[in-house]
Amino acid sequence: MSDRREFVLPLSVLRGSDVACVGGKNASLGEMIGTLEEAGINVPRGFATTAAAYWHFIESNSLQPRIAQAIAILDKKLGNLADVGRSIRDLVLEAPLPPDLKDAIYQAYRDMSADGASSVAVRSSATAEDLPEASFAGQLETYLNVKGEQALFEACKKCFASLFTDRAIAYRETHGFDHMSVALSVGVQTMVRSDLACSGVMFSIDTETGFPRSVLITGAWGLGETVVQGMVVPDELQVFKPLLDEPSLVPIIEKSLGAKRRKMVYGAKGATVLTDTTKDERSSFVLTDAEALTLARWAVLIEQHYGRPMDMEWAKDGETGSFYIVQARPETVQSRREAGALKTFKLKEKGNRLVSGLAVGDAIGTGKVCHLDSPEEIERFKPGAVLVTKITDPDWVPIMKRASAIVTDHGGRTSHAAIVSRELGLPAIVGANGATEKLSDGQDVTVSCAEGDEGQVYDGIADIDVTEIDIAKIPSTRTRAMLNIANPSAAFRWWRLPADGVGLARMEFIISNHIKVHPMALIRFDDITDQAARAEIERLTAGYDTKTEYFVDKLSRGIARIAAAYYPDPVVVRMSDFKTNEYAKLLGGAAFEPKEENPMIGWRGASRYYHPGYRDGFGLECRAIARAREEIGLSNIIMMIPFCRTPEEADRVIEEMGKHGLRRGRSGLRVYVMAEIPSNVVVAEAFAQRFDGFSIGSNDLTQLVLGIDRDSERLSGLFNERHPAVKDTIARLLASSKKTGSHTGICGQAPSDHPEFARFLVEHGIDSISVTPDSFLRVKAQIALAEAALSQKTTGR
């Protein structure tokens, strides 16, 4: 009888170099047990069968020639893939385990538990898996809550057979792996009782953009297969790595509550079952902030140990409260993305929005909808179609490879559909509730993932602009080139651009798109009589201790995400600048807003912040800024006050800020004022005594200098930011600011629309120019040209 140690090895003796022996997954588990447990990272113990065990099983049953014969008839276009895969799997499942291998597995299982009745997880680990250049993610089988040796033996054979699932065969064909050279190791680990708690997936990199300074954590109640397979929309958290070493900070820059409608738990006779979650479970986050930070710190340690971005699965034991890492593999998509090039997609025009969900990637795809209920319908799918289905699992991969885009009813960012779509470079929208009902077979659609975290499906084939930016060719400049960012979801998308920070982060976008409720409706909820609005506000604020905490939490994290993308460079956050008619459109807003004849020059900006009708709402905005700066830790945030008419009004706003602990100079806080009213220029020196800098709002400044309502269609031909009167006003402000030593910037639309306008600004000594991301490259080039021209003029060359 063979020595059982050649067939089975404890995970604790394995290291990362043992991939050829036990596959990437098991080698990684052994590596973490042996090297990272000292750092406090828990990994469940167990054992792994070896490649030798797999080949022993194959040879003992004379399977190799029969498998090779089946592979030999595989159609190059994979047309007979299903038949070939099924025939090989049947061969494996019908073959018995050799007695010596069976004994080795049995003894190792007994060693895990004196009575041999341990509940274990049985996972497949291919010897070509989890290499930095090959993922194999989700292709091989996992079996949970396996009890007793007979169930274990059967699970091991099923793992062997999963080396020949349709998706695994197709993957090896595509990536050039020899089917008969890849072995399979079975990992057997003590089950973590996450059926009584929660589990999920995390990445040490942002999965959509490759932003390297964020940890993405997803989680749901029960066993982790619901998250991995995309059965549920999980909770999602983003943690900012650079601030994790500060114990006084809580650098969670995003928290999104998932629906989590189902969970996987232990079955009465072993294995697992799906059950509905309770109302409390659906309305509660699975992790506390402290637990999320612990996991994020583990992710950083694991990434540092392996020297590359990592994809990890975690689980919480409901009996002990302890956390465990149950898998870790290299992240294989964003980490291989070309660092020196940035391709951007933009819709020139679009049809009606049909459905929306979580965006995967940042591309745009078009095609005809093909609605499939099962991967067995592959013959119906035409290459280049848009796959629309409820959910995908690894059996769908051959179809996904033919698609131009993918839309699923269910799933989160770490679901199977999301992971595979990233690897294939396909735009995908997951968790698009109702997509299978709302999108019709054969319908022309555009699937856009280029508009932030929320992906949209539009009716018809849209016209698309695709631009490639070579980052290495972007010149350096003295004048700071910054970005205008409204959407926190899109902030990470532009991290590769060499911007000097954010010159304008629009708070009102976060309020209208992420919060959706008028702040006074949360403060004075009892005054809301509209029953539909009340019900929607109750739904949105579920899970929060108070309705005002909902506003502060959402706003602070939205601001923090933008600030994190460019930390430690400055990020200028403009306090809310809705007009009354815009505020009234927010949930519950109509009850708190007057009707004005001309809202454009009415009760807006600074005039609201100290007024009894909005003072408390401004207090919530201030609390959000303070939390983002002081609790989350993004101290690079600069406040900016819009539409401040007089220095006396500035004093009243500054007094209100002070009531909430926001004092200029305290903890490095800087406060700017928008220069968008002629009075800001005429008495610039008085404003400079109260603020650290000016940011020119060229749209409103043009409106008020020329006396033109910029919303008037009839006057649109007269609106000209480059008019001599407007340019002279800006030049006067820049001259005054030089005298007072104040910072000057511009965040209006003019430099984005007219890059030559940037030359005028540089010639007059502006400190920073902030533009939309899609115009950054050409404006930056104009800045460089203007600076070169000035240099030649100064030196006389």
XYZ file of N, CA and C in Angstrom, residues 287-390:
312
model
N -21.748 43.568 8.867
C -20.516 43.872 9.580
C -20.645 45.178 10.342
N -20.071 45.243 11.524
C -19.907 46.520 12.207
C -18.729 47.249 11.562
N -18.609 48.522 11.841
C -17.473 49.279 11.299
C -16.155 48.685 11.769
N -16.094 48.307 13.035
C -14.850 47.750 13.582
C -14.489 46.442 12.889
N -15.491 45.607 12.614
C -15.226 44.344 11.924
C -14.738 44.592 10.492
N -15.344 45.566 9.820
C -14.918 45.887 8.458
C -13.469 46.363 8.431
N -13.080 47.162 9.429
C -11.701 47.648 9.480
C -10.726 46.506 9.747
N -11.128 45.549 10.579
C -10.277 44.375 10.828
C -10.035 43.605 9.541
N -11.108 43.351 8.802
C -10.962 42.632 7.533
C -10.095 43.416 6.552
N -10.292 44.723 6.490
C -9.507 45.545 5.568
C -8.024 45.490 5.918
N -7.722 45.518 7.207
C -6.314 45.436 7.630
C -5.736 44.071 7.251
N -6.535 43.025 7.375
C -6.074 41.702 6.942
C -5.801 41.711 5.433
N -6.693 42.344 4.670
C -6.506 42.395 3.220
C -5.188 43.078 2.865
N -4.860 44.147 3.574
C -3.609 44.866 3.320
C -2.408 43.980 3.646
N -2.475 43.273 4.784
C -1.376 42.383 5.169
C -1.187 41.262 4.146
N -2.294 40.699 3.678
C -2.213 39.615 2.691
C -1.641 40.146 1.381
N -2.101 41.315 0.958
C -1.573 41.915 -0.264
C -0.074 42.197 -0.134
N 0.335 42.737 1.001
C 1.755 43.028 1.209
C 2.577 41.746 1.199
N 2.039 40.694 1.793
C 2.780 39.427 1.843
C 2.986 38.854 0.440
N 1.934 38.885 -0.376
C 2.032 38.298 -1.711
C 2.619 39.265 -2.736
N 2.648 40.563 -2.387
C 3.225 41.537 -3.291
C 2.391 41.824 -4.522
N 1.073 41.605 -4.406
C 0.178 41.867 -5.544
C -1.249 42.009 -5.013
N -2.133 42.650 -5.792
C -3.538 42.743 -5.362
C -4.144 41.345 -5.223
N -5.016 41.194 -4.228
C -5.561 39.873 -3.904
C -7.092 39.881 -3.861
N -7.640 38.699 -4.144
C -9.071 38.405 -4.105
C -9.251 37.377 -2.990
N -10.036 37.715 -1.957
C -10.130 36.876 -0.762
C -11.585 36.578 -0.397
N -11.809 35.431 0.199
C -13.114 35.100 0.764
C -12.976 35.035 2.281
N -13.943 35.642 2.976
C -13.894 35.697 4.431
C -15.181 35.104 5.017
N -15.101 34.704 6.265
C -16.276 34.151 6.943
C -16.194 34.464 8.428
N -17.345 34.714 9.025
C -17.442 34.942 10.474
C -18.112 33.740 11.118
N -17.513 33.225 12.173
C -18.073 32.092 12.897
C -19.120 32.593 13.889
N -20.370 32.159 13.703
C -21.452 32.619 14.558
C -21.395 32.082 15.971
N -20.617 31.032 16.202
C -20.494 30.483 17.557
C -19.427 31.200 18.370
N -18.314 31.559 17.712
C -17.196 32.172 18.445
C -17.050 33.665 18.182
N -17.643 34.153 17.094
C -17.473 35.554 16.727
C -16.168 35.833 16.002
N -15.354 34.805 15.769
C -14.061 34.986 15.112
C -14.226 35.068 13.599
N -13.287 35.773 12.969
C -13.260 35.885 11.518
C -12.163 34.988 10.952
N -12.387 34.524 9.722
C -11.426 33.648 9.047
C -11.310 34.052 7.577
N -10.131 33.863 7.021
C -9.941 33.939 5.581
C -9.969 32.507 5.073
N -10.925 32.199 4.208
C -11.070 30.816 3.752
C -10.491 30.596 2.355
N -10.190 31.688 1.639
C -9.505 31.574 0.352
C -8.785 32.884 0.075
N -7.691 32.804 -0.679
C -6.996 34.002 -1.156
C -6.308 33.662 -2.467
N -6.529 34.483 -3.475
C -5.935 34.244 -4.793
C -5.548 35.585 -5.393
N -4.641 35.600 -6.359
C -4.303 36.876 -7.006
C -5.502 37.460 -7.750
N -5.653 38.777 -7.690
C -6.623 39.467 -8.523
C -6.029 39.513 -9.926
N -6.797 39.098 -10.930
C -6.198 38.865 -12.247
C -6.676 39.812 -13.333
N -7.510 40.812 -12.983
C -8.044 41.685 -14.031
C -7.417 43.073 -13.960
N -7.768 43.840 -12.913
C -7.288 45.210 -12.833
C -5.777 45.284 -12.657
N -5.199 44.301 -11.972
C -3.752 44.324 -11.735
C -2.964 44.123 -13.017
N -3.610 43.583 -14.070
C -2.917 43.384 -15.351
C -3.279 44.454 -16.371
N -4.128 45.394 -15.956
C -4.556 46.432 -16.883
C -3.390 47.361 -17.209
N -3.315 47.792 -18.446
C -2.223 48.663 -18.890
C -2.250 49.968 -18.108
N -1.173 50.230 -17.360
C -1.142 51.399 -16.477
C -0.950 52.694 -17.247
N -0.344 52.646 -18.417
C 0.001 53.870 -19.119
C -1.057 54.380 -20.067
N -2.154 53.639 -20.225
C -3.184 54.062 -21.167
C -4.538 54.085 -20.475
N -5.368 55.009 -20.892
C -6.708 55.137 -20.329
C -7.677 55.312 -21.478
N -8.578 54.376 -21.606
C -9.586 54.449 -22.665
C -10.893 54.889 -22.031
N -11.481 55.905 -22.598
C -12.726 56.416 -22.042
C -13.855 56.265 -23.050
N -15.042 56.003 -22.521
C -16.233 55.830 -23.339
C -17.242 56.902 -22.947
N -17.894 57.462 -23.947
C -18.885 58.501 -23.666
C -20.025 58.378 -24.659
N -21.251 58.474 -24.153
C -22.424 58.428 -25.016
C -22.653 59.801 -25.637
N -22.713 59.852 -26.963
C -23.038 61.118 -27.627
C -24.532 61.412 -27.488
N -25.314 60.360 -27.617
C -26.763 60.473 -27.460
C -27.276 59.136 -26.972
N -28.446 59.129 -26.374
C -28.965 57.870 -25.831
C -30.479 57.866 -25.860
N -31.009 56.656 -25.893
C -32.451 56.505 -25.888
C -33.015 56.521 -24.485
N -34.251 56.105 -24.341
C -34.894 56.059 -23.027
C -34.241 55.012 -22.145
N -34.100 55.334 -20.872
C -33.528 54.367 -19.928
C -34.550 53.275 -19.649
N -34.083 52.027 -19.751
C -34.985 50.890 -19.570
C -34.834 50.249 -18.201
N -33.598 49.958 -17.803
C -33.326 49.379 -16.482
C -31.963 49.880 -16.015
N -31.700 49.715 -14.719
C -30.400 50.093 -14.179
C -29.995 49.097 -13.105
N -28.698 49.085 -12.783
C -28.163 48.188 -11.755
C -26.725 48.574 -11.469
N -25.956 47.666 -10.895
C -24.559 47.933 -10.581
C -23.695 47.774 -11.826
N -22.902 48.798 -12.115
C -22.041 48.766 -13.297
C -20.775 47.978 -13.009
N -20.393 47.130 -13.949
C -19.139 46.377 -13.878
C -18.268 46.849 -15.027
N -17.093 47.380 -14.719
C -16.237 47.957 -15.731
C -16.660 49.380 -16.052
N -16.081 49.965 -17.111
C -16.403 51.343 -17.469
C -16.607 51.497 -18.967
N -16.960 50.397 -19.628
C -17.140 50.423 -21.073
C -18.626 50.518 -21.431
N -18.888 50.551 -22.735
C -20.258 50.583 -23.251
C -20.388 49.491 -24.311
N -21.452 48.719 -24.242
C -21.702 47.677 -25.228
C -23.066 47.850 -25.866
N -23.199 47.417 -27.094
C -24.483 47.511 -27.788
C -24.803 46.186 -28.473
N -26.071 45.968 -28.746
C -26.467 44.752 -29.447
C -27.925 44.438 -29.225
N -28.336 43.296 -29.752
C -29.709 42.836 -29.576
C -29.813 41.967 -28.328
N -30.870 42.158 -27.576
C -31.097 41.375 -26.363
C -31.320 39.912 -26.723
N -30.622 39.037 -25.994
C -30.913 37.602 -26.065
C -31.209 37.140 -24.649
N -32.461 36.865 -24.393
C -32.909 36.487 -23.058
C -32.869 34.963 -22.930
N -31.986 34.479 -22.054
C -31.847 33.040 -21.847
C -32.155 32.680 -20.395
N -32.786 31.534 -20.209
C -33.066 31.037 -18.861
C -32.055 30.003 -18.404
N -31.323 29.410 -19.349
C -30.404 28.327 -19.015
C -29.236 28.330 -19.996
N -28.038 27.965 -19.536
C -26.900 27.868 -20.459
C -27.082 26.779 -21.510
N -28.041 25.881 -21.292
C -28.297 24.842 -22.288
C -28.920 25.410 -23.567
N -29.318 26.693 -23.511
C -29.891 27.343 -24.693
C -28.818 28.019 -25.543
N -27.569 27.602 -25.397
C -26.441 28.247 -26.067
C -26.629 28.360 -27.572
N -27.323 27.410 -28.167
C -27.476 27.447 -29.628
C -28.333 28.637 -30.066
N -29.124 29.201 -29.153
C -29.951 30.369 -29.479
C -29.153 31.660 -29.470
N -27.973 31.630 -28.854
C -27.231 32.873 -28.642
C -26.340 33.196 -29.839
N -26.524 34.381 -30.418
C -25.719 34.823 -31.548
C -24.576 35.708 -31.060
N -23.362 35.504 -31.560
C -22.220 36.323 -31.137
C -22.513 37.814 -31.286
N -22.140 38.585 -30.247
C -22.364 40.027 -30.267
C -23.678 40.467 -29.677
N -24.490 39.505 -29.232
C -25.758 39.857 -28.594
C -25.514 40.266 -27.141
N -26.521 40.877 -26.541
C -26.471 41.250 -25.126
C -27.170 40.158 -24.328
N -26.414 39.456 -23.494
C -26.984 38.381 -22.684
C -27.787 38.964 -21.535
N -29.049 38.582 -21.436
C -29.919 39.008 -20.342
C -30.454 37.761 -19.667
N -30.165 37.623 -18.379
C -30.620 36.440 -17.640
C -30.749 36.785 -16.161
N -31.297 35.871 -15.399
C -31.490 36.140 -13.975
C -30.167 36.162 -13.222
